[in-house]
XYZ file of N, CA, C and O in Angstrom:
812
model
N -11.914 5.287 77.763
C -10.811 4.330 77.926
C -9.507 5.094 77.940
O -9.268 5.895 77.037
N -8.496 4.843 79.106
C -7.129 5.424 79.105
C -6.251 5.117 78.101
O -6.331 3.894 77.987
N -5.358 5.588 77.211
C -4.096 4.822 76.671
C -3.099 4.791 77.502
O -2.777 5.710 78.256
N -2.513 3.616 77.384
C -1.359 3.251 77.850
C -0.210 3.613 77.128
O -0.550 3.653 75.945
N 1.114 3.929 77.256
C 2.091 4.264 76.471
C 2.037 3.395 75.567
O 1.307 3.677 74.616
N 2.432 2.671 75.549
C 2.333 1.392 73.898
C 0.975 1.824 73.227
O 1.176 2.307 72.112
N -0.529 1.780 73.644
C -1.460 2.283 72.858
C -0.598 3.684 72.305
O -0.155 3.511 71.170
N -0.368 4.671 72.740
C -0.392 5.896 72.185
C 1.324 5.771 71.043
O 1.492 6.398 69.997
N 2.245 4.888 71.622
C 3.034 4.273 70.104
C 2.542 3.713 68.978
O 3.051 4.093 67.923
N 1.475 2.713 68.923
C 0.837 2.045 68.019
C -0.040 3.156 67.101
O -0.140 3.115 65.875
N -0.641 4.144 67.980
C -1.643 5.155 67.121
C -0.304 5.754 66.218
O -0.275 5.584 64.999
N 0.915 6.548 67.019
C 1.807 6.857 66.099
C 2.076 5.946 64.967
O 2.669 6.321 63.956
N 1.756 5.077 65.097
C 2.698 4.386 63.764
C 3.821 3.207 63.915
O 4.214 2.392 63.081
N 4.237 3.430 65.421
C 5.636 3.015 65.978
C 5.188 1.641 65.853
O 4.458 1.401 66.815
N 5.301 0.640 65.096
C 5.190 -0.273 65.452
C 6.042 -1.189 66.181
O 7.135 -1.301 65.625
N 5.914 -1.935 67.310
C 7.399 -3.142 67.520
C 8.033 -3.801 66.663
O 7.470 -4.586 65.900
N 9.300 -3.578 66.661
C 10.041 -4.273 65.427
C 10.177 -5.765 65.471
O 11.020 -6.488 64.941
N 9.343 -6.000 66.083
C 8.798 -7.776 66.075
C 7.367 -7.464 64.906
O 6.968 -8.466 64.313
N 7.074 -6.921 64.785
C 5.965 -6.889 64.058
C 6.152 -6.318 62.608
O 5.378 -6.654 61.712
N 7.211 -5.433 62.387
C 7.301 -4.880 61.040
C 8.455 -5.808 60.255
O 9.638 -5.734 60.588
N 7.994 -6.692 59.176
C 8.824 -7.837 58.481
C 9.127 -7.610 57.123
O 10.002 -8.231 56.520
N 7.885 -6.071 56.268
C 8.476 -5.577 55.402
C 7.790 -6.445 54.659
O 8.068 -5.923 53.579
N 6.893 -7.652 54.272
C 6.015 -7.961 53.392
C 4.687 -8.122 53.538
O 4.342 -8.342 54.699
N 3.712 -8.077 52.618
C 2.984 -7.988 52.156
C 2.233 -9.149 51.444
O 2.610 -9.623 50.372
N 1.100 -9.578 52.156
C 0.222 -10.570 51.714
C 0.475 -10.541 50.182
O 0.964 -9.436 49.945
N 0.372 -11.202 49.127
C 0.290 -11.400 47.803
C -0.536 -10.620 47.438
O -0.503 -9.657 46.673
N -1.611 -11.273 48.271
C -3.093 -10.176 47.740
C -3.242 -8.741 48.312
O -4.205 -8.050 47.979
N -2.431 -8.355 49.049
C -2.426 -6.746 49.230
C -1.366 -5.945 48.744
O -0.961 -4.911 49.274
N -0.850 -6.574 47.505
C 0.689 -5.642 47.175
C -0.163 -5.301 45.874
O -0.680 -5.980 44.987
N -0.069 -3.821 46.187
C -0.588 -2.953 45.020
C 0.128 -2.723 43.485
O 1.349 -2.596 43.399
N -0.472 -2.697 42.669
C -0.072 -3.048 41.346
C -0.218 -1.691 40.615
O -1.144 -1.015 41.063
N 0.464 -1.141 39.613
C 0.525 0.178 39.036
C 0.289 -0.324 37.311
O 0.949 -1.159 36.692
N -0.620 0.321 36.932
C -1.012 0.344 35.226
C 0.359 0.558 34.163
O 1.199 1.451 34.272
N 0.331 -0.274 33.360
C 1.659 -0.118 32.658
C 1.168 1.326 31.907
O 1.961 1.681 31.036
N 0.196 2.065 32.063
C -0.098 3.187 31.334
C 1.124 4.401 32.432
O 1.831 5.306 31.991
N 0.970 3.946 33.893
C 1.682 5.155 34.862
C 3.005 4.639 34.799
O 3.747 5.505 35.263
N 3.776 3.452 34.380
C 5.003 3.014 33.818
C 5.327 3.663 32.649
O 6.521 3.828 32.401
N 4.334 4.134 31.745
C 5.057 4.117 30.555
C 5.942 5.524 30.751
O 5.376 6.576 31.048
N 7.337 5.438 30.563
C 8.100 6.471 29.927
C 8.806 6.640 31.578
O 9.024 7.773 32.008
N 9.012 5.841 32.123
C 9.642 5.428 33.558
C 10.447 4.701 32.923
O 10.369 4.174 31.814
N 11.806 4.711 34.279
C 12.884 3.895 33.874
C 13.530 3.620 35.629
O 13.096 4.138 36.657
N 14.567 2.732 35.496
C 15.279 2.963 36.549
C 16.868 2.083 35.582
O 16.929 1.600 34.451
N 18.046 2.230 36.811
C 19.353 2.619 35.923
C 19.779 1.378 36.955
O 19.908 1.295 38.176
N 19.912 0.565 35.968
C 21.406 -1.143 36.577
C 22.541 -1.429 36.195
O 22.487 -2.396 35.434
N 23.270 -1.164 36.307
C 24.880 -1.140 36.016
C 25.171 0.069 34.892
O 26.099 -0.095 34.100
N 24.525 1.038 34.851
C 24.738 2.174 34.134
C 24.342 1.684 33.137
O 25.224 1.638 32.280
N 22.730 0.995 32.612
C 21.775 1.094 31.334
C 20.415 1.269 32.142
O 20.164 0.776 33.241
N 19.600 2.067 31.373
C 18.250 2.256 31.473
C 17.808 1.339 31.042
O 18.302 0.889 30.008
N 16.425 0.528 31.815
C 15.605 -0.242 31.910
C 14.465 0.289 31.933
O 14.281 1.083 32.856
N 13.123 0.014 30.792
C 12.107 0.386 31.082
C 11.362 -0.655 32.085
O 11.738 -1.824 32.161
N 10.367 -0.185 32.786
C 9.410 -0.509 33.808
C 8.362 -1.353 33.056
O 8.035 -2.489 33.398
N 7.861 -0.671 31.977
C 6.722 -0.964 31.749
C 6.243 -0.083 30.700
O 7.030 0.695 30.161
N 4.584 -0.155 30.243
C 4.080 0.505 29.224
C 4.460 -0.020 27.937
O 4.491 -1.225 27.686
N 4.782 0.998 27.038
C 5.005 0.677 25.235
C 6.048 1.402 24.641
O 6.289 1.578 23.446
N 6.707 1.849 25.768
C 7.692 2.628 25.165
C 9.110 2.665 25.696
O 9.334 3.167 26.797
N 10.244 2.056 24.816
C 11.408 1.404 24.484
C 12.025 3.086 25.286
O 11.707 4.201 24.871
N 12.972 2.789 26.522
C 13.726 3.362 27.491
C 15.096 3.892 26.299
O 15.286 4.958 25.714
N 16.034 2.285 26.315
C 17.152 2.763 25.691
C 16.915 2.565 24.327
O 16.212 1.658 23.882
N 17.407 3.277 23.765
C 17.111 3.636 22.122
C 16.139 4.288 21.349
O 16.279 4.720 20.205
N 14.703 4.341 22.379
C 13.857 5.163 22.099
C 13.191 5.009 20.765
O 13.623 4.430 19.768
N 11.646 5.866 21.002
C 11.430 5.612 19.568
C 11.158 6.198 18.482
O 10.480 6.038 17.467
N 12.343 7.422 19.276
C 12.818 8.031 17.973
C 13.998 7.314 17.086
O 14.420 8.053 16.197
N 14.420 6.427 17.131
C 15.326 5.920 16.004
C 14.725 5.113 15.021
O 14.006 4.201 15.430
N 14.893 5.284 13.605
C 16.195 5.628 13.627
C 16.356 7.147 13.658
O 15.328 7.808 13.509
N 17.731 7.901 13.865
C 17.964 8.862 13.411
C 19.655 9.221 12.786
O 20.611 8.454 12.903
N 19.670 10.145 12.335
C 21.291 10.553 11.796
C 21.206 11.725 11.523
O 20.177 12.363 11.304
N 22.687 12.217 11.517
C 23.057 13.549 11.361
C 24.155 13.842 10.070
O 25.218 13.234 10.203
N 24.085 14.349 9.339
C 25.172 14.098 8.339
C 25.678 15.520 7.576
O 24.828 16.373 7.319
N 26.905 15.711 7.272
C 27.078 17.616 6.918
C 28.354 16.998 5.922
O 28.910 15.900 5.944
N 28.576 18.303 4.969
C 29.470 18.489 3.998
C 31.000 19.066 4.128
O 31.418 20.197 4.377
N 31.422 18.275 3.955
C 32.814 18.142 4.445
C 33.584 18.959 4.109
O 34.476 19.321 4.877
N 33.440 19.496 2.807
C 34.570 20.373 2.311
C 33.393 21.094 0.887
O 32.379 20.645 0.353
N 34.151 22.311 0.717
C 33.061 23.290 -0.150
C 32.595 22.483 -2.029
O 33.256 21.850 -2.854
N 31.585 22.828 -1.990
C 31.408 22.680 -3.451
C 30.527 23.459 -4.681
O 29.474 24.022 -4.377
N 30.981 23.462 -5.990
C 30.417 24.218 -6.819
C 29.291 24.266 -7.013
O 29.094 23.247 -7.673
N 28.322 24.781 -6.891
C 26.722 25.456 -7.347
C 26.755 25.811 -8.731
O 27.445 26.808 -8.939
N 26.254 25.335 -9.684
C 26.181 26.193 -11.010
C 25.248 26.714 -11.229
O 24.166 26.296 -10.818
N 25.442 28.268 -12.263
C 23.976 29.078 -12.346
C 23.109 28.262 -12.821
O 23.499 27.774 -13.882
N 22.023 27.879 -12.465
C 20.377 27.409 -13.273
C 20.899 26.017 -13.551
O 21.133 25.586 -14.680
N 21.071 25.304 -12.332
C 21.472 24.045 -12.716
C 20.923 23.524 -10.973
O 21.325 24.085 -9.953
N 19.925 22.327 -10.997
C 19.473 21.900 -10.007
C 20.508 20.618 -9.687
O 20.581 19.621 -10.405
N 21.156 20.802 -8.678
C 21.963 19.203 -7.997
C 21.495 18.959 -6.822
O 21.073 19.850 -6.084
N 21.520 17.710 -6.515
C 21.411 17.157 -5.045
C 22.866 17.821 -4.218
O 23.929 18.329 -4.576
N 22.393 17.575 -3.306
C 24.018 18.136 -2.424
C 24.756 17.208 -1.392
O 24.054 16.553 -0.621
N 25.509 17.152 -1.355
C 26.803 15.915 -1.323
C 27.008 16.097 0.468
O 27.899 16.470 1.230
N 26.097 15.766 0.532
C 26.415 15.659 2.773
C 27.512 13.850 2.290
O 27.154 12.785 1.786
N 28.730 14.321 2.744
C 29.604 13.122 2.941
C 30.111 13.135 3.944
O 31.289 12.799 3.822
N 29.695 13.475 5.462
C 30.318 13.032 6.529
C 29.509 13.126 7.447
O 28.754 14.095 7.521
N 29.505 12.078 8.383
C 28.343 11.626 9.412
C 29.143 11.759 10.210
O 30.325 11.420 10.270
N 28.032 12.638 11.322
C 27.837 12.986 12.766
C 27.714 11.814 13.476
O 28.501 11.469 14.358
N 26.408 10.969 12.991
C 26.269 9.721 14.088
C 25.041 9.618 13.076
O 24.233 10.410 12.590
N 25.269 8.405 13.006
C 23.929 7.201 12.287
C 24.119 5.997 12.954
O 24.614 4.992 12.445
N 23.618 6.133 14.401
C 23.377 4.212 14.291
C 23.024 3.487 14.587
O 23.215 2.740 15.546
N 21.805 3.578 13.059
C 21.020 2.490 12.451
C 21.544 2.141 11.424
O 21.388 0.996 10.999
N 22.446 3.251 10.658
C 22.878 2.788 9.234
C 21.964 3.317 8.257
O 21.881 2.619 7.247
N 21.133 4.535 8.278
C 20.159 4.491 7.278
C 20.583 5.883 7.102
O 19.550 6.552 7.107
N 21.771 6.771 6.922
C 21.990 7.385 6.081
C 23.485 6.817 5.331
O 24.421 6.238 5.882
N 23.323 7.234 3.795
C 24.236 6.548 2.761
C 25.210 7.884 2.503
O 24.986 8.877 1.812
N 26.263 7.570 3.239
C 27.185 8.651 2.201
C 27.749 8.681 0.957
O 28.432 9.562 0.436
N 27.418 7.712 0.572
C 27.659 7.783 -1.138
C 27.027 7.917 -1.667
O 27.552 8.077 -2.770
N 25.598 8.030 -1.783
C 24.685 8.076 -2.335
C 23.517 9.691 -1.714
O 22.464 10.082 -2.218
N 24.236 10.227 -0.567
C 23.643 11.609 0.110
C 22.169 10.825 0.216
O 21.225 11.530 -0.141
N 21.875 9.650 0.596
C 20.123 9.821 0.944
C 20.001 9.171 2.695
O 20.911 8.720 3.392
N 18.871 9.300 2.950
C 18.128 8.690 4.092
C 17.387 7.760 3.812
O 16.806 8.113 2.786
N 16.891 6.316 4.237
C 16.343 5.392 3.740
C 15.951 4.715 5.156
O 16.625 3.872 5.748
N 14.560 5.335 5.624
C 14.512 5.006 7.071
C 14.551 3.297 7.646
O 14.831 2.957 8.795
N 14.200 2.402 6.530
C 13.999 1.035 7.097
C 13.307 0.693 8.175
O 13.391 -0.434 8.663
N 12.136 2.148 8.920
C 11.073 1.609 9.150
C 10.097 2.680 9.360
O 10.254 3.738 9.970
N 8.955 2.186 8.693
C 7.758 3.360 8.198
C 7.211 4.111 9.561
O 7.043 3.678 10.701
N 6.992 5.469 8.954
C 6.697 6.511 10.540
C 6.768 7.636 9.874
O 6.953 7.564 8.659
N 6.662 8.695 10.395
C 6.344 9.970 10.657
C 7.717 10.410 10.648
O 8.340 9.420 11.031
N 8.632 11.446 10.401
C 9.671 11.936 10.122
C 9.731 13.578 10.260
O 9.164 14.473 9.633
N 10.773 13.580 11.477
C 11.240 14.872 11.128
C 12.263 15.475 10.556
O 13.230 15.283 11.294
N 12.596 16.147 9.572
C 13.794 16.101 8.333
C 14.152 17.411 8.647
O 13.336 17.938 9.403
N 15.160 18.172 8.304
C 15.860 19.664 7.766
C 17.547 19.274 7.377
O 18.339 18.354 7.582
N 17.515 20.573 6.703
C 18.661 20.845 6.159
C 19.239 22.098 5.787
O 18.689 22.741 4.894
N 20.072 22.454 6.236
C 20.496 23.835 6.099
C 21.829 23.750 5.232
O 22.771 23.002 5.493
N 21.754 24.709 4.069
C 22.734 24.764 3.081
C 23.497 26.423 2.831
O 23.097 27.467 2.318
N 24.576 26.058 3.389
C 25.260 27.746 3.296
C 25.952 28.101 2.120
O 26.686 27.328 1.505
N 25.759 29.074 1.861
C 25.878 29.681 0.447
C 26.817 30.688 0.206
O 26.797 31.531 1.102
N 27.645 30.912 -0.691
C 28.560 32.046 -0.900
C 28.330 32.425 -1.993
O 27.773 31.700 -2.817
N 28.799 33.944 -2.309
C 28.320 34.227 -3.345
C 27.567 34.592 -3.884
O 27.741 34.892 -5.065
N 26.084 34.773 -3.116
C 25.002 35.431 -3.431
C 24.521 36.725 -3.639
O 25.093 37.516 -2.889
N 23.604 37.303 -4.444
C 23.439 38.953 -4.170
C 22.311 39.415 -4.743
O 22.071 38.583 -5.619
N 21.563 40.157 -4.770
C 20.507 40.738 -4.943
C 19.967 40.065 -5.768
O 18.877 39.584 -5.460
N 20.480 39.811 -6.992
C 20.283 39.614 -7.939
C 19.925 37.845 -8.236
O 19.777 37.422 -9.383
N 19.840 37.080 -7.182
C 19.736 35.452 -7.064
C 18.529 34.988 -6.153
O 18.524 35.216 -4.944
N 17.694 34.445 -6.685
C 17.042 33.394 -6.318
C 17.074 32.377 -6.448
O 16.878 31.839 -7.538
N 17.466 31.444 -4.824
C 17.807 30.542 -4.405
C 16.639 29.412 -3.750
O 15.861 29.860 -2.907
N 16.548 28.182 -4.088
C 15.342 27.280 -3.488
C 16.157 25.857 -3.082
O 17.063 25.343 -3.738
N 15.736 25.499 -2.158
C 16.476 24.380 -1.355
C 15.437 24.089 -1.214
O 14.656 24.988 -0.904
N 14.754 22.265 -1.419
C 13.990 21.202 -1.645
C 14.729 20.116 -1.294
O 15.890 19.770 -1.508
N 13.429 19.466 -0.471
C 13.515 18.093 0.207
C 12.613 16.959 -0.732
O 11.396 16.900 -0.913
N 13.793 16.029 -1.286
C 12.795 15.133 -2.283
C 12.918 13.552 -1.562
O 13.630 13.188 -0.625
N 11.933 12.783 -2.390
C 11.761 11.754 -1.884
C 11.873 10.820 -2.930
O 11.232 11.199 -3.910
N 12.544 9.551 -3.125
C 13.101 8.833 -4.190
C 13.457 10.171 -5.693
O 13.020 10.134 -6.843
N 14.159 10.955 -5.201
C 14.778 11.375 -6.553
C 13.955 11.975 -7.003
O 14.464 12.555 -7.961
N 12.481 12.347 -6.896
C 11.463 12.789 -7.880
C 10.587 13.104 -7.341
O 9.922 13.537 -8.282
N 9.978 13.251 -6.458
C 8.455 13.409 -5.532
C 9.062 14.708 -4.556
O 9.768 14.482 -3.574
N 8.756 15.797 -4.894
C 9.314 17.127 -4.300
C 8.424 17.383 -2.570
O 7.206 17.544 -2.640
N 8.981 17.401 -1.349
C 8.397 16.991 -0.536
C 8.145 18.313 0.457
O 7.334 18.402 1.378
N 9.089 19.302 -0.020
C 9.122 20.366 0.321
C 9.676 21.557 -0.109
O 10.891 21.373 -0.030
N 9.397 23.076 -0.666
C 10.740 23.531 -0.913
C 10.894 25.220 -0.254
O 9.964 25.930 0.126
N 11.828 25.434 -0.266
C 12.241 27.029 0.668
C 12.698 27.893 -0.986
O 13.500 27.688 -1.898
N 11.720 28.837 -0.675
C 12.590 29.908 -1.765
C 13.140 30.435 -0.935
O 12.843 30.532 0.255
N 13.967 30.810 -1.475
C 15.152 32.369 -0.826
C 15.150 33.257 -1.970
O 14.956 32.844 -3.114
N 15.449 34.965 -1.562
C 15.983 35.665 -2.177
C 16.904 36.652 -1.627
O 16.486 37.422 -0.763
N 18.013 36.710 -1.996
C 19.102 36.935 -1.879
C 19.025 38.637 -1.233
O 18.171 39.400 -1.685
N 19.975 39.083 -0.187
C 19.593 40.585 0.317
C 20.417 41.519 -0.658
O 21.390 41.289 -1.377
N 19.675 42.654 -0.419
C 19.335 43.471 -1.182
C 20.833 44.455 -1.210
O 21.153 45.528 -0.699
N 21.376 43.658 -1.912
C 22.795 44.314 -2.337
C 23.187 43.812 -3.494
O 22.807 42.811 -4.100
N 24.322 44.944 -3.841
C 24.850 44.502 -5.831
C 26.397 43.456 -4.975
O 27.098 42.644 -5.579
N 26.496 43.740 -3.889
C 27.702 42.739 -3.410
C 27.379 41.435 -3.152
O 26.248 40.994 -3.357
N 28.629 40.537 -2.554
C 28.061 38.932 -2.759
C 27.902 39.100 -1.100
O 28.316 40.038 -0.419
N 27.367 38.219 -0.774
C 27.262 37.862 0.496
C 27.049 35.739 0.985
O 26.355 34.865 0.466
N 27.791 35.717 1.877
C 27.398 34.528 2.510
C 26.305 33.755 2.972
O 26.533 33.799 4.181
N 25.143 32.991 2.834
C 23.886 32.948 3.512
C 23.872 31.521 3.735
O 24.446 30.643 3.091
N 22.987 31.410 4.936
C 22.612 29.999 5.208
C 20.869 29.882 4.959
O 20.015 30.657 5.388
N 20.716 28.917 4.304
C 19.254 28.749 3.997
C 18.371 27.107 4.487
O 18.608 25.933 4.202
N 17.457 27.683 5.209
C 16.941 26.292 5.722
C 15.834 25.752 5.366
O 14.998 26.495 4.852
N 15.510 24.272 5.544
C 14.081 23.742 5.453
C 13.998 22.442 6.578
O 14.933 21.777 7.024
N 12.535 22.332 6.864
C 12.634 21.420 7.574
C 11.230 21.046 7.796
O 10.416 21.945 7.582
N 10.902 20.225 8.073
C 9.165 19.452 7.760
C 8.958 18.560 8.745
O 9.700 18.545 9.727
N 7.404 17.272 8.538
C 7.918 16.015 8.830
C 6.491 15.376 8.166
O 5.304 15.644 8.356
N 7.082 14.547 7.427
C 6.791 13.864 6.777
C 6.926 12.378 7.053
O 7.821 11.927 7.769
N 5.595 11.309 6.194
C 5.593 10.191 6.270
C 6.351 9.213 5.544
O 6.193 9.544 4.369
N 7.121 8.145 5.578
C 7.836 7.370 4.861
C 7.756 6.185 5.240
O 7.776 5.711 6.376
N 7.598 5.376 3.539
C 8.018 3.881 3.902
C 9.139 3.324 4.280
O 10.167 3.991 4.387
N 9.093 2.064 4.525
C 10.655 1.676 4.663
C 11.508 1.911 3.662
O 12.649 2.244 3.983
N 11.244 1.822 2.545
C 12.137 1.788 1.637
C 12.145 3.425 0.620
O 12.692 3.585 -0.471
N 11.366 4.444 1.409
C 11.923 5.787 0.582
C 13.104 6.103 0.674
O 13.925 5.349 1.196
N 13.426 7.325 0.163
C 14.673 7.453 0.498
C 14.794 9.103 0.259
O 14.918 9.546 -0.883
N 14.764 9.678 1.031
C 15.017 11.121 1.148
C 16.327 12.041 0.720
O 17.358 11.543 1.172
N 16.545 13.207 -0.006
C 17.529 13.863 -0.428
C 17.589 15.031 -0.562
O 16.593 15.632 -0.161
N 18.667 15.836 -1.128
C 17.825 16.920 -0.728
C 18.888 17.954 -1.693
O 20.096 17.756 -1.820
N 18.007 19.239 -2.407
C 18.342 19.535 -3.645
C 18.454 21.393 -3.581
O 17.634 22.039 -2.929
N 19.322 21.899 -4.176
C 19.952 23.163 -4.276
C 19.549 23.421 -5.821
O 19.605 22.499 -6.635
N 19.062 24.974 -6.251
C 18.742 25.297 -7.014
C 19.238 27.133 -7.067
O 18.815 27.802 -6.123
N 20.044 27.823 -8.075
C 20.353 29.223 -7.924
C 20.025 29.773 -9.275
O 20.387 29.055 -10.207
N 19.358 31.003 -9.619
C 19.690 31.516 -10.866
C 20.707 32.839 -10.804
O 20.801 33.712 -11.667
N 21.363 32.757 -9.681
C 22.363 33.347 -9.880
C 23.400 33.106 -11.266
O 23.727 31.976 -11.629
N 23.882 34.458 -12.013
C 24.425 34.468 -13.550
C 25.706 33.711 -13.742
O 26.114 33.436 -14.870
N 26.511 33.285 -12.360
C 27.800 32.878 -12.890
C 27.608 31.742 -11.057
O 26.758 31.945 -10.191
N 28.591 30.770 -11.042
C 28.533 29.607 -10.108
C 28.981 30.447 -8.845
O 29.375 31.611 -8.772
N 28.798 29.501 -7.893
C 28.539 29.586 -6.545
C 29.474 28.638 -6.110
O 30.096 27.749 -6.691
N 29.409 29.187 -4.501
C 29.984 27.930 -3.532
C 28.872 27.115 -2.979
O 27.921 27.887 -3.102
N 28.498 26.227 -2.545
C 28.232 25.508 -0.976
C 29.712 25.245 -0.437
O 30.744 24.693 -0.819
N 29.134 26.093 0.886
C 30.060 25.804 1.829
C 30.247 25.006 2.744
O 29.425 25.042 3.659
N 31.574 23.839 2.843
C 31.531 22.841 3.616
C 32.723 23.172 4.547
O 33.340 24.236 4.588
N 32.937 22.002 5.321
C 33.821 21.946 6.105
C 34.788 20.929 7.389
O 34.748 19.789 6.925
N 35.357 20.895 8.339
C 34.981 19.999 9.363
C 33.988 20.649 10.855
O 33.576 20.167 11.911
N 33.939 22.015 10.152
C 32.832 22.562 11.460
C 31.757 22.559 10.652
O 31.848 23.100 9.550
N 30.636 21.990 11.037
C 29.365 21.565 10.002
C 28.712 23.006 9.794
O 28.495 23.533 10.885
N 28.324 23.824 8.667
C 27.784 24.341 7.641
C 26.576 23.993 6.993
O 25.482 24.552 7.072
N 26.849 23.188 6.466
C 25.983 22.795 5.340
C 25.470 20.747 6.403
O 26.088 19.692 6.544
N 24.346 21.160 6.755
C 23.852 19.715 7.146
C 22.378 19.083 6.691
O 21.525 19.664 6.020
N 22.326 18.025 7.121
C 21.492 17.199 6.654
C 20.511 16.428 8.021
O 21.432 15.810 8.556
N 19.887 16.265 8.448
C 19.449 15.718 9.827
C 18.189 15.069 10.129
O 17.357 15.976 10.090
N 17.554 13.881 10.435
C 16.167 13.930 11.121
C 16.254 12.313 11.813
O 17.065 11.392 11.912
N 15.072 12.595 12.144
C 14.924 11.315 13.161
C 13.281 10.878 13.281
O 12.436 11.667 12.858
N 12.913 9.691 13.829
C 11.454 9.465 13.637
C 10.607 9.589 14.707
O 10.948 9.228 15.833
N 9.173 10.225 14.383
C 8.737 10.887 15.596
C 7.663 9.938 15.910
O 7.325 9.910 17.093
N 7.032 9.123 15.064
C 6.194 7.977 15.632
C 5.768 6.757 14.437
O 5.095 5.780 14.764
C-alpha cells in the first residue's frame, strides 16, 4: 500500500489541529501513586503546595525546631555543675524553646536531633571539662569530656555535643557545663553566637 502525504503526517505524529483538543477520556487520564508525589511540590503565588503523599511541603516535618545562643559572657565556677543560660533566639517558630528557663520542650513526641557548643576561656592543661545534655533537669542524656591542651597557659576552647534522641511532648531538654579547673572561668557569649544551643525533629 502507497502513503499518501497526510498518511506519512499522521505516522509522524502531526496530527490535524481539528483533531488535537487536549483531553482525555476520564477513563484514560493516568493517575500517579501518592507514594511518587510524596516530597513533590509545585509553587502558587510564592507558597509551596504539596501534591500528595504524607509529607507536609511548607513547614516540614522537621518542626518543631529552634536555634538559641548566649548573649553576653558568663562565670563558670571551679567544681561547680550549672546549666548554661542560652538567652537569645535565632528563630523558634513553634515556641518550644524558653529563654527564661534555657530549656527545649518539643510539644510533640519524635526523634530529635540536639547539640550544643559551649566556648570556654580560661582553660589549661590542668582542667577537665564535660558538657552534658539533660532531660527534665535529671536524666543525663549525653555527655562530652574534654581535656584541656597541653599547656601551663590559658587558652580559649569550644567544646561540643550533639546526639538524637527520643522525647515526649512534655520533656524538656537542657544542657549543663562542668570544670575542675582550680579558680572560675568564662563562657563566652555574645551577639556573634559562640556558645549555642540547637535541634530540630527528625521523625
Amino acid at each position: 500500500m502507497s502513503l499518501t502525504k497526510a498518511n506519512t503526517r499522521m505516522l509522524e505524529g502531526d496530527l490535524p489541529a481539528s483533531q488535537i483538543t487536549g483531553e482525555l477520556p476520564v477513563g484514560q487520564v493516568p493517575t500517579i501513586p501518592n507514594s511518587k508525589l510524596e516530597n513533590s511540590s509545585v509553587t502558587i503565588n510564592g507558597s509551596a503546595v504539596a501534591l500528595g503523599g504524607s509529607t507536609t511541603i511548607a513547614g516540614g516535618t522537621n518542626s518543631p525546631a529552634f536555634s538559641a545562643y548566649k548573649g553576653s559572657n558568663g562565670t563558670l565556677a571551679s567544681a561547680t555543675a550549672v546549666f548554661i543560660g542560652f538567652d537569645t533566639e535565632l528563630f523558634d517558630p513553634d515556641g518550644t524553646y524558653d529563654i527564661s528557663t534555657y530549656r527545649f520542650t518539643p510539644a510533640v513526641a519524635g526523634y530529635y536531633y540536639l547539640s550544643a557548643t559551649v566556648s570556654v576561656a580560661g582553660l589549661n592543661s590542668q582542667a577537665t571539662t564535660e558538657l552534658s545534655l539533660y532531660k527534665n533537669g535529671s536524666t543525663e542524656l549525653k555527655r562530652y569530656l574534654d581535656v584541656a591542651v597541653n599547656s601551663s597557659s590559658t587558652r580559649s576552647k569550644s567544646i561540643s555535643i550533639s546526639g538524637v534522641f527520643y522525647l515526649s511532648a512534655t520533656d524538656y531538654v537542657s544542657t549543663r557545663i562542668y570544670t575542675d579547673l582550680g579558680s572560675s572561668t568564662t563562657i563566652k557569649g555574645g551577639s556573634l553566637p559562640m556558645t549555642t544551643f540547637e535541634g530540630f525533629k527528625l521523625a
